[in-house]
Amino acid sequence: MTAKPSMTAQRLDPARHGWLTDPATVRVMAALAAAGQGESRFVGGCVRNALLGEPVADIDIATQLDPDQVIAAAKAAGLKPVPTGKAHGTITVVCDGQPFEVTSLRRDVATDGRRAVVSFTRDWAEDAKRRDFRLNALYADADGTVFDPTGGLKDVENRRFVFVGDPEMRIREDYLRILRLFRFEAWYGRGAPDEAAMAAVLKHREGLHKLSVERVWAELKKLLAAQDPLAAVTAMRESGLLDMILGVNGSLRVLSGIIAQDVEYGLAPDSMLRFAALADGGPERIRTMAAKMKMSKAEAGRLEGAVNPVAREDVRKAWSDSAAAERAIMALGARAFEDQVRLEAAGEVAPPPRDWTLLAQFAREWKEPEFPVKGGDLILLGYEPGPMLGDALDELKALWIADRFEPTKEELIARLTKH
């Protein structure tokens, strides 16, 4: 069965949407067509974003070919097929270094809220029925004609994400769709989320506990990377999802301050800094969250640096005291110093007229002087290699930083021996 274009069907203009006529895209679609086993159409984000006037990044293709036929078609055309998700029907076809996810039409045989057992089909309507949102169930053929089996075109103007069919059923099939709803709303939505969708979220939110924390954390990072996710995060907070995920309701005030900084200065959204703002807590809270979400060491380290209290007073003095800024950078590192400066500025209820970007620039350009005392210098004084030597070096470095890096090696060693 081939789904016909809906009564409100429209065509994407290749002149406006260059990805349709990109040579790599044309080659992949031609390779699939040459197999003579069925139709292939663009699907999901590329069609959705084109209709919404948003940038198109990844190009996904749905096909009536089964995975083995996709592999054979790609090889016959001199393209590289990679069986990234063959069991679920997905073959990544690489053309001119660009990956295209090509997925066979499928229907769910069984679901458990985390994963699905699928079978392949040639029915476009069946494939559409298993997708999450109507805006993600839009297809377009090689010339840009849009096919709308579920009514997604109605959602384009409103920029609203409506579940395909029964919202509760869609959520029970995969509870990650709860977070995907808020992520898509953050990136592309306008106004309040769909009422039926929110009612289903509230009813089945406990299903999030069935998901791996890695999937939840990955989805949360994507959400926070939206240009302005505040409305979506607010809706998550009001529905109790933030408390379920983080163990706290989160600080929207500090998060909104960070977002305002990004907008004012044209900065790329920084998911980790925004998460630190949302968490709005000290090192203990951050460590607890990092462990709970199974963050990478680099992620946990970045967050701990952003809330490290070691040089907090110097960070607050840094606005008007360059010596305090230098001490804080030395204690925290430039990245953590800049994070703390931004969080400090964002958290002000009525911030004074000061430009945090100057401090951030200062941190990036500042060159750390070379500490003049080496371990060998203290060994000559009788120190044995080990913890006591390390403690003595730390003590001297603290004195050196406190005096703005001016004491010489001899002056520092003299102070150590007197101490």
Short mmCIF file of N, CA, C and O in Angstrom, two decimals, residues 28 31 44-45 69 121 141 149-150 173 186 197 205-206 219 257 268 275 306-307 323 327 349 366 379 381 402:
data_model
loop_
_atom_site.label_atom_id
_atom_site.label_comp_id
_atom_site.label_asym_id
_atom_site.label_seq_id
_atom_site.Cartn_x
_atom_site.Cartn_y
_atom_site.Cartn_z
N VAL A 28 22.46 8.91 -3.33
CA VAL A 28 21.89 7.89 -2.44
C VAL A 28 20.47 7.55 -2.88
O VAL A 28 20.09 6.37 -2.97
N ALA A 31 20.56 5.50 -6.00
CA ALA A 31 20.99 4.13 -5.74
C ALA A 31 19.84 3.27 -5.23
O ALA A 31 19.66 2.12 -5.64
N GLY A 44 11.19 12.49 8.70
CA GLY A 44 11.61 12.97 10.02
C GLY A 44 12.14 14.39 10.01
O GLY A 44 11.58 15.30 9.40
N GLY A 45 13.28 14.57 10.70
CA GLY A 45 13.80 15.90 10.97
C GLY A 45 14.08 16.76 9.76
O GLY A 45 13.84 17.97 9.79
N GLN A 69 18.49 -5.48 1.02
CA GLN A 69 18.34 -4.83 -0.28
C GLN A 69 18.99 -3.45 -0.28
O GLN A 69 19.57 -3.03 -1.28
N THR A 121 7.82 -3.82 6.75
CA THR A 121 6.58 -3.71 5.99
C THR A 121 6.84 -2.87 4.76
O THR A 121 7.89 -2.22 4.65
N ASP A 141 9.31 12.85 -1.20
CA ASP A 141 10.04 12.06 -2.19
C ASP A 141 11.18 12.88 -2.76
O ASP A 141 11.43 14.02 -2.35
N PRO A 149 0.69 11.19 6.19
CA PRO A 149 -0.27 10.16 6.57
C PRO A 149 -0.99 10.42 7.89
O PRO A 149 -2.03 9.82 8.15
N THR A 150 -0.47 11.31 8.75
CA THR A 150 -1.02 11.45 10.10
C THR A 150 -1.57 12.83 10.43
O THR A 150 -2.07 13.06 11.53
N GLU A 173 4.98 2.93 24.67
CA GLU A 173 5.88 2.22 23.77
C GLU A 173 7.34 2.58 24.05
O GLU A 173 8.23 1.73 23.93
N ALA A 186 11.40 22.67 23.04
CA ALA A 186 12.47 23.62 23.32
C ALA A 186 13.10 24.13 22.02
O ALA A 186 13.40 25.33 21.88
N ALA A 197 -1.04 15.77 24.99
CA ALA A 197 0.32 15.26 25.22
C ALA A 197 0.72 15.44 26.68
O ALA A 197 1.26 14.51 27.31
N ARG A 205 4.49 9.65 33.75
CA ARG A 205 5.84 10.14 33.99
C ARG A 205 6.70 9.18 34.80
O ARG A 205 7.93 9.17 34.66
N GLU A 206 6.08 8.33 35.64
CA GLU A 206 6.87 7.37 36.41
C GLU A 206 7.60 6.39 35.51
O GLU A 206 8.57 5.75 35.92
N GLU A 219 19.35 13.06 26.48
CA GLU A 219 18.20 13.82 26.02
C GLU A 219 18.16 15.19 26.71
O GLU A 219 17.82 16.20 26.07
N GLY A 257 19.05 33.67 33.41
CA GLY A 257 20.14 34.63 33.32
C GLY A 257 21.21 34.20 32.34
O GLY A 257 21.73 35.00 31.55
N ALA A 268 26.92 30.65 21.54
CA ALA A 268 26.34 29.33 21.30
C ALA A 268 25.89 28.75 22.64
O ALA A 268 26.60 28.86 23.65
N PHE A 275 23.25 23.49 32.64
CA PHE A 275 22.90 22.50 33.65
C PHE A 275 23.38 22.95 35.02
O PHE A 275 22.67 22.78 36.02
N ALA A 306 32.70 24.57 38.05
CA ALA A 306 31.79 25.71 37.96
C ALA A 306 31.21 26.11 39.30
O ALA A 306 30.74 27.25 39.46
N VAL A 307 31.22 25.19 40.26
CA VAL A 307 30.64 25.50 41.57
C VAL A 307 31.67 25.36 42.70
O VAL A 307 31.31 25.47 43.87
N ALA A 323 43.88 41.61 40.95
CA ALA A 323 44.66 40.63 41.73
C ALA A 323 43.77 39.48 42.16
O ALA A 323 44.18 38.31 42.12
N ARG A 327 44.17 35.48 41.20
CA ARG A 327 44.19 34.41 42.22
C ARG A 327 43.11 33.37 41.90
O ARG A 327 43.35 32.16 42.03
N VAL A 349 20.15 39.38 41.36
CA VAL A 349 18.76 39.83 41.24
C VAL A 349 18.72 41.18 40.51
O VAL A 349 17.90 41.41 39.63
N TRP A 366 44.93 35.61 29.84
CA TRP A 366 45.92 35.70 30.91
C TRP A 366 46.92 34.56 30.84
O TRP A 366 46.54 33.40 30.63
N ILE A 379 64.43 19.75 48.06
CA ILE A 379 65.22 18.56 48.39
C ILE A 379 66.61 18.96 48.86
O ILE A 379 67.17 18.36 49.80
N LEU A 381 67.23 21.42 50.56
CA LEU A 381 67.08 21.91 51.93
C LEU A 381 66.83 20.78 52.92
O LEU A 381 66.67 21.03 54.11
N ALA A 402 49.27 34.88 46.48
CA ALA A 402 48.73 35.95 47.34
C ALA A 402 49.50 37.25 47.15
O ALA A 402 48.93 38.34 47.28
#
